[in-house]
CSV table of N, CA, C and O and ligand atoms in Angstrom, one decimal:
chain,number,residue,atom,x,y,z
A,1,MET,N,18.3,7.6,2.2
A,1,MET,CA,17.8,7.0,0.9
A,1,MET,C,17.0,8.4,0.6
A,1,MET,O,16.4,9.1,1.1
A,2,THR,N,16.6,8.0,-1.0
A,2,THR,CA,16.5,8.9,-1.6
A,2,THR,C,14.6,8.0,-1.3
A,2,THR,O,14.1,7.8,-1.8
A,3,LYS,N,14.1,9.5,-0.7
A,3,LYS,CA,12.7,9.8,-1.0
A,3,LYS,C,11.6,9.4,-2.3
A,3,LYS,O,11.8,10.0,-2.9
A,4,SER,N,10.6,8.5,-2.4
A,4,SER,CA,9.9,8.6,-3.3
A,4,SER,C,9.3,10.0,-3.6
A,4,SER,O,8.8,10.6,-2.8
A,5,THR,N,8.3,10.0,-5.1
A,5,THR,CA,7.4,11.8,-5.0
A,5,THR,C,6.6,11.9,-4.1
A,5,THR,O,6.1,12.8,-3.5
A,6,PHE,N,6.1,10.0,-4.1
A,6,PHE,CA,5.0,10.2,-3.2
A,6,PHE,C,5.3,10.8,-1.4
A,6,PHE,O,4.5,11.4,-1.4
A,7,GLU,N,6.7,10.5,-1.0
A,7,GLU,CA,7.1,10.8,0.3
A,7,GLU,C,7.1,12.5,0.2
A,7,GLU,O,6.7,12.9,0.9
A,8,ARG,N,7.9,12.7,-0.8
A,8,ARG,CA,8.2,14.3,-0.4
A,8,ARG,C,6.8,15.5,-0.8
A,8,ARG,O,6.8,16.3,0.3
A,9,TYR,N,5.8,14.5,-1.5
A,9,TYR,CA,4.8,16.1,-1.7
A,9,TYR,C,3.7,15.5,-0.5
A,9,TYR,O,2.6,15.9,-0.7
A,10,GLY,N,4.6,14.4,0.5
A,10,GLY,CA,3.0,14.6,1.7
A,10,GLY,C,2.1,13.1,1.9
A,10,GLY,O,1.4,12.9,2.9
A,11,GLY,N,2.9,12.2,1.0
A,11,GLY,CA,2.1,11.3,1.4
A,11,GLY,C,-0.1,11.3,1.2
A,11,GLY,O,-0.4,12.0,-0.3
A,12,PHE,N,-0.2,9.7,1.4
A,12,PHE,CA,-2.0,10.0,1.0
A,12,PHE,C,-2.7,11.8,1.3
A,12,PHE,O,-3.7,11.5,0.6
A,13,GLY,N,-2.6,12.1,2.2
A,13,GLY,CA,-3.3,13.1,2.3
A,13,GLY,C,-3.5,14.0,1.5
A,13,GLY,O,-4.2,14.6,1.4
A,14,SER,N,-2.1,14.2,1.0
A,14,SER,CA,-1.7,15.5,-0.3
A,14,SER,C,-2.6,14.9,-1.5
A,14,SER,O,-3.0,15.3,-2.4
A,15,ILE,N,-1.9,14.1,-1.6
A,15,ILE,CA,-1.3,12.9,-3.0
A,15,ILE,C,-3.3,13.2,-3.3
A,15,ILE,O,-3.6,13.2,-4.4
A,16,SER,N,-4.2,12.8,-2.7
A,16,SER,CA,-5.7,12.0,-2.9
A,16,SER,C,-6.1,13.8,-3.4
A,16,SER,O,-7.0,13.3,-4.0
A,17,LYS,N,-6.0,14.5,-3.3
A,17,LYS,CA,-6.5,15.9,-2.9
A,17,LYS,C,-6.2,15.9,-5.1
A,17,LYS,O,-6.8,16.6,-5.7
A,18,VAL,N,-4.6,15.5,-4.8
A,18,VAL,CA,-4.3,15.8,-6.8
A,18,VAL,C,-5.1,14.7,-7.5
A,18,VAL,O,-5.9,15.1,-8.5
A,19,VAL,N,-4.9,13.3,-6.6
A,19,VAL,CA,-6.3,12.7,-7.2
A,19,VAL,C,-7.2,12.5,-7.7
A,19,VAL,O,-8.1,12.4,-8.8
A,20,SER,N,-8.3,13.4,-7.0
A,20,SER,CA,-9.3,13.8,-6.6
A,20,SER,C,-9.9,14.8,-8.1
A,20,SER,O,-10.6,14.5,-8.7
A,21,SER,N,-8.9,15.0,-8.0
A,21,SER,CA,-9.3,16.6,-9.0
A,21,SER,C,-8.6,15.9,-10.6
A,21,SER,O,-9.1,16.3,-11.4
A,22,PHE,N,-7.7,15.1,-10.3
A,22,PHE,CA,-7.8,14.1,-11.8
A,22,PHE,C,-8.4,13.6,-12.3
A,22,PHE,O,-9.2,14.0,-13.5
A,23,TYR,N,-9.8,13.2,-11.6
A,23,TYR,CA,-10.7,12.5,-11.7
A,23,TYR,C,-11.6,13.3,-12.2
A,23,TYR,O,-12.3,13.0,-12.7
A,24,ASP,N,-11.8,13.9,-11.3
A,24,ASP,CA,-12.7,15.2,-12.0
A,24,ASP,C,-12.6,15.4,-13.1
A,24,ASP,O,-13.6,16.0,-14.5
A,25,LYS,N,-11.1,16.1,-14.0
A,25,LYS,CA,-10.8,16.1,-15.4
A,25,LYS,C,-11.5,15.2,-15.9
A,25,LYS,O,-12.2,15.2,-16.9
A,26,VAL,N,-11.2,13.9,-16.0
A,26,VAL,CA,-11.6,12.7,-16.3
A,26,VAL,C,-12.9,12.7,-17.0
A,26,VAL,O,-13.4,12.6,-17.7
A,27,LEU,N,-13.5,12.8,-15.8
A,27,LEU,CA,-15.0,13.1,-15.7
A,27,LEU,C,-15.7,14.0,-16.4
A,27,LEU,O,-16.8,13.8,-16.7
A,28,ASP,N,-14.8,15.0,-16.6
A,28,ASP,CA,-15.9,16.0,-17.2
A,28,ASP,C,-15.1,15.5,-19.0
A,28,ASP,O,-15.4,16.8,-19.6
A,29,SER,N,-14.0,15.4,-19.6
A,29,SER,CA,-14.0,14.7,-20.6
A,29,SER,C,-14.4,14.1,-21.4
A,29,SER,O,-14.7,12.8,-20.7
A,30,PRO,N,-15.3,14.5,-22.3
A,30,PRO,CA,-16.7,13.5,-23.3
A,30,PRO,C,-16.1,12.4,-23.8
A,30,PRO,O,-16.6,11.0,-23.8
A,31,GLU,N,-14.5,12.6,-23.7
A,31,GLU,CA,-13.8,10.9,-24.4
A,31,GLU,C,-13.3,10.0,-23.5
A,31,GLU,O,-13.5,8.9,-24.0
A,32,LEU,N,-13.4,10.6,-22.1
A,32,LEU,CA,-12.9,9.5,-21.3
A,32,LEU,C,-13.9,9.6,-20.2
A,32,LEU,O,-13.9,8.1,-19.8
A,33,SER,N,-14.8,10.4,-20.2
A,33,SER,CA,-15.8,10.1,-19.0
A,33,SER,C,-17.0,8.8,-19.6
A,33,SER,O,-16.8,7.7,-19.0
A,34,LYS,N,-16.8,8.4,-20.6
A,34,LYS,CA,-18.0,7.2,-21.0
A,34,LYS,C,-17.1,6.2,-20.5
A,34,LYS,O,-17.8,5.0,-20.6
A,35,TYR,N,-15.7,5.6,-20.2
A,35,TYR,CA,-15.2,4.2,-19.9
A,35,TYR,C,-16.2,3.9,-18.6
A,35,TYR,O,-15.4,3.0,-18.0
A,36,PHE,N,-16.2,5.4,-17.4
A,36,PHE,CA,-16.5,5.3,-16.3
A,36,PHE,C,-18.3,5.2,-15.8
A,36,PHE,O,-18.6,5.0,-14.8
A,37,GLU,N,-19.0,5.5,-17.4
A,37,GLU,CA,-20.3,5.0,-16.6
A,37,GLU,C,-20.9,3.7,-16.1
A,37,GLU,O,-21.6,4.7,-15.1
A,38,ASN,N,-20.3,3.1,-16.4
A,38,ASN,CA,-21.1,1.8,-15.5
A,38,ASN,C,-20.4,1.2,-14.9
A,38,ASN,O,-20.5,0.1,-14.1
A,39,ILE,N,-19.2,1.9,-13.8
A,39,ILE,CA,-18.0,1.4,-13.5
A,39,ILE,C,-18.8,1.8,-11.5
A,39,ILE,O,-19.3,2.9,-11.4
A,40,ASP,N,-19.2,0.8,-10.5
A,40,ASP,CA,-19.4,1.3,-9.7
A,40,ASP,C,-18.3,2.3,-8.9
A,40,ASP,O,-17.1,2.2,-8.7
A,41,MET,N,-19.1,2.7,-8.1
A,41,MET,CA,-18.6,3.5,-7.4
A,41,MET,C,-17.2,3.2,-6.0
A,41,MET,O,-15.9,4.0,-6.4
A,42,ARG,N,-17.4,1.9,-5.5
A,42,ARG,CA,-16.7,1.2,-5.0
A,42,ARG,C,-15.0,0.7,-6.3
A,42,ARG,O,-13.9,1.0,-5.8
A,43,ARG,N,-15.2,0.8,-7.4
A,43,ARG,CA,-14.4,0.3,-8.0
A,43,ARG,C,-13.3,1.7,-8.7
A,43,ARG,O,-12.8,1.8,-9.0
A,44,GLN,N,-14.2,2.5,-9.1
A,44,GLN,CA,-14.6,3.8,-9.2
A,44,GLN,C,-13.0,4.6,-8.0
A,44,GLN,O,-11.5,5.0,-8.3
A,45,ILE,N,-13.5,4.2,-6.5
A,45,ILE,CA,-12.5,4.6,-5.7
A,45,ILE,C,-11.1,3.7,-5.5
A,45,ILE,O,-10.1,4.2,-5.2
A,46,ASP,N,-11.7,2.5,-5.8
A,46,ASP,CA,-10.4,2.1,-6.4
A,46,ASP,C,-9.4,2.0,-7.3
A,46,ASP,O,-8.0,2.3,-7.0
A,47,HIS,N,-9.8,2.5,-8.6
A,47,HIS,CA,-9.2,3.2,-9.1
A,47,HIS,C,-7.8,4.2,-8.8
A,47,HIS,O,-7.2,3.9,-9.6
A,48,GLN,N,-8.8,5.5,-8.4
A,48,GLN,CA,-8.2,6.0,-7.9
A,48,GLN,C,-6.9,5.9,-6.6
A,48,GLN,O,-6.3,6.5,-6.9
A,49,THR,N,-7.3,5.3,-6.1
A,49,THR,CA,-6.5,5.0,-5.0
A,49,THR,C,-5.2,4.2,-5.8
A,49,THR,O,-4.3,5.0,-5.5
A,50,LYS,N,-5.3,3.5,-6.5
A,50,LYS,CA,-4.2,3.2,-7.6
A,50,LYS,C,-3.8,3.7,-8.0
A,50,LYS,O,-1.7,3.8,-8.1
A,51,PHE,N,-4.8,4.3,-8.7
A,51,PHE,CA,-3.6,5.8,-9.3
A,51,PHE,C,-3.0,6.6,-8.4
A,51,PHE,O,-1.5,6.7,-8.5
A,52,ILE,N,-3.1,7.3,-7.4
A,52,ILE,CA,-2.1,7.4,-6.5
A,52,ILE,C,-1.1,6.8,-6.6
A,52,ILE,O,0.0,7.2,-6.4
A,53,ALA,N,-1.3,5.9,-5.3
A,53,ALA,CA,-0.3,4.8,-5.2
A,53,ALA,C,1.1,5.0,-7.1
A,53,ALA,O,2.6,4.9,-6.5
A,54,SER,N,0.3,4.7,-7.9
A,54,SER,CA,0.9,4.1,-9.0
A,54,SER,C,1.6,5.6,-9.5
A,54,SER,O,3.0,6.0,-9.9
A,55,LEU,N,0.8,6.6,-9.1
A,55,LEU,CA,1.4,8.3,-9.5
A,55,LEU,C,2.7,8.5,-9.2
A,55,LEU,O,3.9,9.0,-10.3
A,56,MET,N,3.4,8.1,-7.9
A,56,MET,CA,4.4,8.7,-7.7
A,56,MET,C,5.2,7.9,-6.7
A,56,MET,O,5.9,8.3,-5.6
A,57,GLY,N,5.4,6.5,-7.2
A,57,GLY,CA,6.0,4.9,-6.5
A,57,GLY,C,5.5,4.9,-4.9
A,57,GLY,O,6.3,4.7,-4.0
A,58,GLY,N,4.6,5.7,-4.6
A,58,GLY,CA,3.7,4.8,-3.6
A,58,GLY,C,3.4,3.3,-3.2
A,58,GLY,O,4.2,3.0,-3.7
A,59,PRO,N,3.3,3.3,-2.1
A,59,PRO,CA,3.2,2.1,-1.8
A,59,PRO,C,1.6,1.1,-2.4
A,59,PRO,O,1.1,2.0,-3.0
A,60,ALA,N,1.8,-0.5,-2.8
A,60,ALA,CA,0.8,-0.9,-3.4
A,60,ALA,C,0.5,-0.6,-4.7
A,60,ALA,O,-0.1,-0.3,-5.6
A,61,SER,N,2.2,-0.4,-5.4
A,61,SER,CA,1.7,-0.2,-7.3
A,61,SER,C,1.7,-1.9,-7.7
A,61,SER,O,1.2,-3.0,-6.7
A,62,TYR,N,1.3,-1.9,-8.7
A,62,TYR,CA,0.9,-3.3,-9.5
A,62,TYR,C,1.4,-3.4,-10.3
A,62,TYR,O,1.9,-2.9,-11.3
A,63,SER,N,1.5,-4.4,-11.2
A,63,SER,CA,2.0,-5.4,-12.0
A,63,SER,C,1.8,-5.2,-13.0
A,63,SER,O,0.3,-4.6,-13.4
A,64,ASN,N,2.5,-5.1,-14.3
A,64,ASN,CA,2.0,-4.9,-16.0
A,64,ASN,C,0.5,-5.6,-16.1
A,64,ASN,O,-0.1,-5.5,-17.0
A,65,GLN,N,1.3,-7.1,-15.8
A,65,GLN,CA,-0.3,-7.9,-16.5
A,65,GLN,C,-1.7,-7.3,-15.7
A,65,GLN,O,-2.7,-7.6,-15.6
A,66,GLU,N,-1.4,-7.1,-14.2
A,66,GLU,CA,-2.5,-6.5,-13.1
A,66,GLU,C,-3.4,-5.4,-14.3
A,66,GLU,O,-4.9,-5.3,-14.5
A,67,LEU,N,-2.5,-4.0,-15.0
A,67,LEU,CA,-3.4,-3.4,-15.5
A,67,LEU,C,-4.2,-3.6,-17.1
A,67,LEU,O,-4.6,-3.2,-16.8
A,68,GLU,N,-2.9,-4.7,-17.7
A,68,GLU,CA,-3.6,-5.3,-18.6
A,68,GLU,C,-4.7,-5.9,-18.5
A,68,GLU,O,-5.8,-5.6,-19.0
A,69,ARG,N,-5.1,-6.9,-17.9
A,69,ARG,CA,-6.4,-7.3,-16.4
A,69,ARG,C,-7.2,-6.7,-17.0
A,69,ARG,O,-8.5,-6.2,-17.2
A,70,ALA,N,-7.0,-5.6,-16.2
A,70,ALA,CA,-7.8,-4.0,-15.7
A,70,ALA,C,-8.8,-3.8,-17.2
A,70,ALA,O,-9.7,-3.3,-17.1
A,71,HIS,N,-7.8,-3.5,-18.0
A,71,HIS,CA,-7.9,-2.8,-19.0
A,71,HIS,C,-8.8,-3.3,-20.4
A,71,HIS,O,-8.9,-2.9,-21.7
A,72,ALA,N,-8.7,-5.0,-19.6
A,72,ALA,CA,-8.8,-5.5,-21.5
A,72,ALA,C,-10.2,-5.8,-22.0
A,72,ALA,O,-10.3,-6.1,-23.1
A,73,ARG,N,-11.1,-4.9,-20.9
A,73,ARG,CA,-12.9,-5.1,-22.1
A,73,ARG,C,-12.6,-4.1,-22.8
A,73,ARG,O,-13.8,-4.0,-23.2
A,74,PHE,N,-12.2,-3.3,-22.2
A,74,PHE,CA,-12.1,-2.1,-22.8
A,74,PHE,C,-11.6,-1.6,-24.3
A,74,PHE,O,-10.2,-2.4,-24.7
A,75,THR,N,-12.0,-0.7,-24.8
A,75,THR,CA,-11.3,-0.5,-26.6
A,75,THR,C,-10.6,0.9,-26.3
A,75,THR,O,-10.9,2.0,-26.8
A,76,ILE,N,-9.5,0.9,-25.5
A,76,ILE,CA,-8.9,2.5,-25.4
A,76,ILE,C,-7.8,3.1,-26.8
A,76,ILE,O,-6.9,2.1,-26.4
A,77,THR,N,-8.1,3.7,-26.8
A,77,THR,CA,-7.8,4.2,-28.2
A,77,THR,C,-5.9,4.7,-27.7
A,77,THR,O,-5.9,5.6,-26.0
A,78,ARG,N,-5.2,5.0,-28.3
A,78,ARG,CA,-4.0,5.8,-28.2
A,78,ARG,C,-4.5,7.2,-27.8
A,78,ARG,O,-3.9,8.3,-27.3
A,79,ALA,N,-5.0,7.7,-28.2
A,79,ALA,CA,-5.7,9.1,-28.6
A,79,ALA,C,-6.2,9.2,-26.9
A,79,ALA,O,-5.9,10.5,-26.7
A,80,GLU,N,-7.0,8.6,-27.1
A,80,GLU,CA,-8.1,8.2,-25.5
A,80,GLU,C,-6.5,8.9,-24.5
A,80,GLU,O,-6.5,9.3,-23.4
A,81,PHE,N,-5.7,7.7,-24.6
A,81,PHE,CA,-4.6,7.4,-23.6
A,81,PHE,C,-3.5,8.9,-23.5
A,81,PHE,O,-3.7,9.7,-22.3
A,82,ASP,N,-3.9,9.5,-24.3
A,82,ASP,CA,-2.8,10.4,-24.7
A,82,ASP,C,-3.9,11.7,-24.1
A,82,ASP,O,-3.1,12.8,-23.2
A,83,GLU,N,-4.5,12.1,-24.3
A,83,GLU,CA,-5.8,12.6,-23.6
A,83,GLU,C,-5.6,12.9,-21.7
A,83,GLU,O,-5.6,13.7,-21.1
A,84,MET,N,-5.5,11.4,-21.6
A,84,MET,CA,-5.7,11.3,-20.0
A,84,MET,C,-4.4,11.6,-19.7
A,84,MET,O,-4.6,12.3,-18.4
A,85,MET,N,-3.2,11.6,-20.1
A,85,MET,CA,-2.4,11.8,-19.9
A,85,MET,C,-1.5,13.4,-20.1
A,85,MET,O,-1.2,13.8,-18.6
A,86,GLU,N,-2.5,14.1,-20.8
A,86,GLU,CA,-2.8,15.3,-20.7
A,86,GLU,C,-3.1,16.1,-19.5
A,86,GLU,O,-2.8,17.1,-18.8
A,87,LEU,N,-4.6,15.4,-19.3
A,87,LEU,CA,-5.1,15.7,-17.9
A,87,LEU,C,-4.4,15.6,-16.8
A,87,LEU,O,-4.8,16.1,-15.9
A,88,LEU,N,-3.9,14.6,-16.9
A,88,LEU,CA,-2.2,14.5,-15.6
A,88,LEU,C,-1.8,15.2,-15.6
A,88,LEU,O,-1.6,16.0,-14.5
A,89,GLN,N,-1.0,15.4,-16.9
A,89,GLN,CA,0.2,16.8,-16.3
A,89,GLN,C,-0.6,18.0,-16.2
A,89,GLN,O,0.4,18.5,-15.4
A,90,GLU,N,-1.6,18.1,-16.3
A,90,GLU,CA,-2.5,19.8,-16.2
A,90,GLU,C,-2.4,19.6,-14.7
A,90,GLU,O,-2.3,20.5,-14.3
A,91,THR,N,-3.3,18.5,-13.8
A,91,THR,CA,-3.4,19.0,-12.9
A,91,THR,C,-2.1,18.2,-11.8
A,91,THR,O,-1.6,19.4,-10.5
A,92,LEU,N,-1.3,17.7,-12.2
A,92,LEU,CA,0.4,18.1,-11.2
A,92,LEU,C,0.7,19.3,-11.3
A,92,LEU,O,1.5,19.5,-10.6
A,93,GLU,N,0.9,20.5,-12.8
A,93,GLU,CA,1.5,20.9,-13.0
A,93,GLU,C,0.3,22.0,-11.6
A,93,GLU,O,0.8,23.2,-10.9
A,94,ASP,N,-1.1,22.1,-11.7
A,94,ASP,CA,-1.9,23.1,-10.9
A,94,ASP,C,-1.3,22.9,-9.5
A,94,ASP,O,-1.6,23.8,-8.7
A,95,PHE,N,-1.2,21.6,-8.8
A,95,PHE,CA,-0.3,21.4,-7.5
A,95,PHE,C,0.7,21.3,-7.4
A,95,PHE,O,1.5,21.2,-6.4
A,96,ASP,N,1.3,22.5,-8.5
A,96,ASP,CA,2.9,22.8,-8.4
A,96,ASP,C,4.1,21.9,-7.8
A,96,ASP,O,4.9,21.8,-7.1
A,97,LEU,N,3.8,20.8,-8.6
A,97,LEU,CA,5.1,19.5,-8.8
A,97,LEU,C,6.1,20.5,-9.7
A,97,LEU,O,5.7,20.9,-10.9
A,98,ASN,N,7.0,20.3,-9.3
A,98,ASN,CA,8.3,20.9,-10.1
A,98,ASN,C,8.4,20.0,-11.5
A,98,ASN,O,8.3,18.8,-11.9
A,99,ASP,N,9.3,20.6,-12.7
A,99,ASP,CA,8.9,20.4,-13.8
A,99,ASP,C,9.5,18.6,-13.9
A,99,ASP,O,8.9,17.9,-14.3
A,100,GLU,N,10.3,18.3,-13.3
A,100,GLU,CA,11.2,17.2,-13.2
A,100,GLU,C,10.4,16.2,-12.3
A,100,GLU,O,9.9,15.0,-13.1
A,101,ASP,N,9.5,16.1,-11.9
A,101,ASP,CA,8.9,15.5,-10.8
A,101,ASP,C,7.6,15.0,-12.3
A,101,ASP,O,7.5,14.3,-11.9
A,102,VAL,N,6.9,16.3,-12.8
A,102,VAL,CA,6.0,15.9,-13.9
A,102,VAL,C,6.4,15.1,-14.8
A,102,VAL,O,5.3,14.0,-14.4
A,103,ASN,N,7.4,15.4,-14.8
A,103,ASN,CA,7.6,14.3,-16.2
A,103,ASN,C,8.2,13.4,-16.1
A,103,ASN,O,8.1,11.7,-16.6
A,104,GLU,N,8.3,13.1,-14.7
A,104,GLU,CA,9.0,11.4,-14.6
A,104,GLU,C,7.2,11.0,-13.8
A,104,GLU,O,7.2,9.6,-14.7
A,105,VAL,N,6.2,11.2,-13.3
A,105,VAL,CA,5.4,10.7,-13.4
A,105,VAL,C,4.6,10.4,-14.6
A,105,VAL,O,4.0,9.4,-15.2
A,106,VAL,N,4.5,11.4,-15.5
A,106,VAL,CA,4.3,11.2,-17.0
A,106,VAL,C,5.0,10.2,-17.9
A,106,VAL,O,3.8,9.4,-18.4
A,107,GLN,N,5.7,10.0,-17.7
A,107,GLN,CA,6.8,8.9,-18.0
A,107,GLN,C,6.6,7.7,-17.7
A,107,GLN,O,6.6,7.1,-18.6
A,108,ASN,N,6.1,7.4,-16.4
A,108,ASN,CA,5.8,6.5,-15.8
A,108,ASN,C,4.8,5.7,-16.5
A,108,ASN,O,4.3,4.9,-16.2
A,109,PHE,N,3.7,6.9,-16.9
A,109,PHE,CA,2.4,6.4,-17.4
A,109,PHE,C,2.8,5.8,-18.5
A,109,PHE,O,2.2,5.2,-19.1
A,110,ASN,N,3.5,6.6,-19.4
A,110,ASN,CA,3.7,6.5,-21.0
A,110,ASN,C,4.2,5.1,-21.0
A,110,ASN,O,4.1,4.4,-22.0
A,111,ASN,N,4.5,4.9,-20.2
A,111,ASN,CA,5.6,3.6,-20.3
A,111,ASN,C,4.9,2.5,-20.4
A,111,ASN,O,5.0,1.7,-20.5
A,112,ARG,N,3.5,2.5,-19.6
A,112,ARG,CA,2.7,0.9,-19.6
A,112,ARG,C,1.6,1.3,-20.9
A,112,ARG,O,0.4,0.6,-20.2
A,113,VAL,N,1.8,2.1,-21.8
A,113,VAL,CA,0.5,2.4,-22.7
A,113,VAL,C,0.0,0.7,-23.5
A,113,VAL,O,-0.6,1.0,-23.5
A,114,ASN,N,1.3,0.1,-23.5
A,114,ASN,CA,1.1,-0.9,-24.3
A,114,ASN,C,0.0,-2.1,-23.3
A,114,ASN,O,-0.1,-3.4,-23.8
A,115,PHE,N,-0.1,-1.5,-22.0
A,115,PHE,CA,-1.0,-2.4,-21.3
A,115,PHE,C,-2.0,-2.0,-21.1
A,115,PHE,O,-3.2,-2.7,-20.3
A,116,VAL,N,-2.7,-0.9,-21.5
A,116,VAL,CA,-4.3,0.0,-21.5
A,116,VAL,C,-4.5,0.0,-23.1
A,116,VAL,O,-5.6,-0.2,-23.0
A,117,VAL,N,-3.8,0.7,-23.9
A,117,VAL,CA,-4.4,0.5,-24.9
A,117,VAL,C,-4.5,-0.3,-25.8
A,117,VAL,O,-3.8,-1.7,-26.1
A,118,ARG,N,-5.9,-0.7,-26.5
A,118,ARG,CA,-5.9,-2.2,-27.4
A,118,ARG,C,-5.0,-1.5,-28.7
A,118,ARG,O,-4.7,-0.7,-29.1
A,119,HIS,N,-4.0,-3.2,-28.8
A,119,HIS,CA,-3.7,-3.0,-30.2
A,119,HIS,C,-3.9,-4.5,-31.0
A,119,HIS,O,-4.4,-5.2,-29.8
B,1,HEM,C1,-0.5,3.7,-17.5
B,1,HEM,C2,-2.3,4.4,-17.8
B,1,HEM,C3,-3.3,3.7,-16.7
B,1,HEM,C4,-3.4,3.4,-15.5
B,1,HEM,C5,-1.4,3.1,-14.6
B,1,HEM,C6,-4.3,2.9,-14.9
B,1,HEM,C7,-4.6,2.3,-13.8
B,1,HEM,C8,-5.6,1.3,-13.6
B,1,HEM,C9,-6.2,0.3,-12.3
B,1,HEM,C10,-4.8,0.5,-11.0
B,1,HEM,C11,-7.2,0.5,-12.2
B,1,HEM,C12,-7.6,-0.6,-11.3
B,1,HEM,C13,-7.5,-2.3,-11.4
B,1,HEM,C14,-8.4,-2.9,-10.5
B,1,HEM,O1,-9.1,-2.5,-10.0
B,1,HEM,O2,-7.8,-4.2,-10.4
B,1,HEM,C15,-7.9,0.5,-13.7
B,1,HEM,C16,-9.3,0.6,-13.7
B,1,HEM,C17,-9.7,1.4,-14.9
B,1,HEM,N1,-9.2,2.0,-15.9
B,1,HEM,FE1,-7.4,2.8,-15.9
B,1,HEM,N2,-5.4,2.8,-16.1
B,1,HEM,C18,-5.2,4.0,-16.8
B,1,HEM,C19,-5.2,4.0,-17.8
B,1,HEM,C20,-6.9,4.6,-18.2
B,1,HEM,C21,-7.4,5.4,-19.4
B,1,HEM,C22,-6.8,5.6,-20.5
B,1,HEM,C23,-8.9,4.7,-19.4
B,1,HEM,C24,-9.8,5.3,-19.9
B,1,HEM,C25,-10.0,6.0,-21.2
B,1,HEM,C26,-8.7,4.2,-17.7
B,1,HEM,C27,-10.2,3.5,-17.5
B,1,HEM,C28,-10.0,2.6,-16.6
B,1,HEM,C29,-11.5,2.1,-16.3
B,1,HEM,C30,-12.7,2.1,-16.6
B,1,HEM,C31,-11.1,1.4,-14.9
B,1,HEM,C32,-12.2,0.7,-13.7
B,1,HEM,C33,-12.0,-1.2,-14.4
B,1,HEM,C34,-13.1,-1.8,-13.9
B,1,HEM,O3,-13.5,-1.7,-12.7
B,1,HEM,O4,-13.4,-3.0,-14.4
B,1,HEM,N3,-7.4,3.5,-17.6
B,1,HEM,N4,-6.8,1.6,-13.7
């Protein structure tokens, strides 16, 4: 059986390092950090954990409807979304995922743009 990217890169143990690094970049970004200012820690961790799973086809993925609900109260622009995808790509490259895997993960996220960005 084909293993998911999540499994091939070591499951939660190693992937959580990737996600922490991604999240650090997001919080360092002047455009993106504002969205997380009033979000409590528990929710940040939840966000992060769900990102991990969704990043790579791991367990506990969620529906487009849930994604839409989670972001509905924000006004996330396409530019902000793209900025986040840049940071995601950078992070995955930092952690030596191969190009094919990086593209697959970024593609998965890009496919969801309409459930996150305000339109
Ligand atoms: C395809 C891209 C994205 C995915 C897959 C994603 C995924 C998620 C998930 C799973 C949650 C948690 C929902 C829950 O707690 O039920 C969440 C929450 C959140 N997301 Fe995203 N997200 C994406 C893009 C973005 C972008 C571009 C921003 C900001 C610029 C953002 C900001 C937030 C914030 C602030 C929360 C916390 C909401 C709250 O606690 O009320 N997300 N996201």
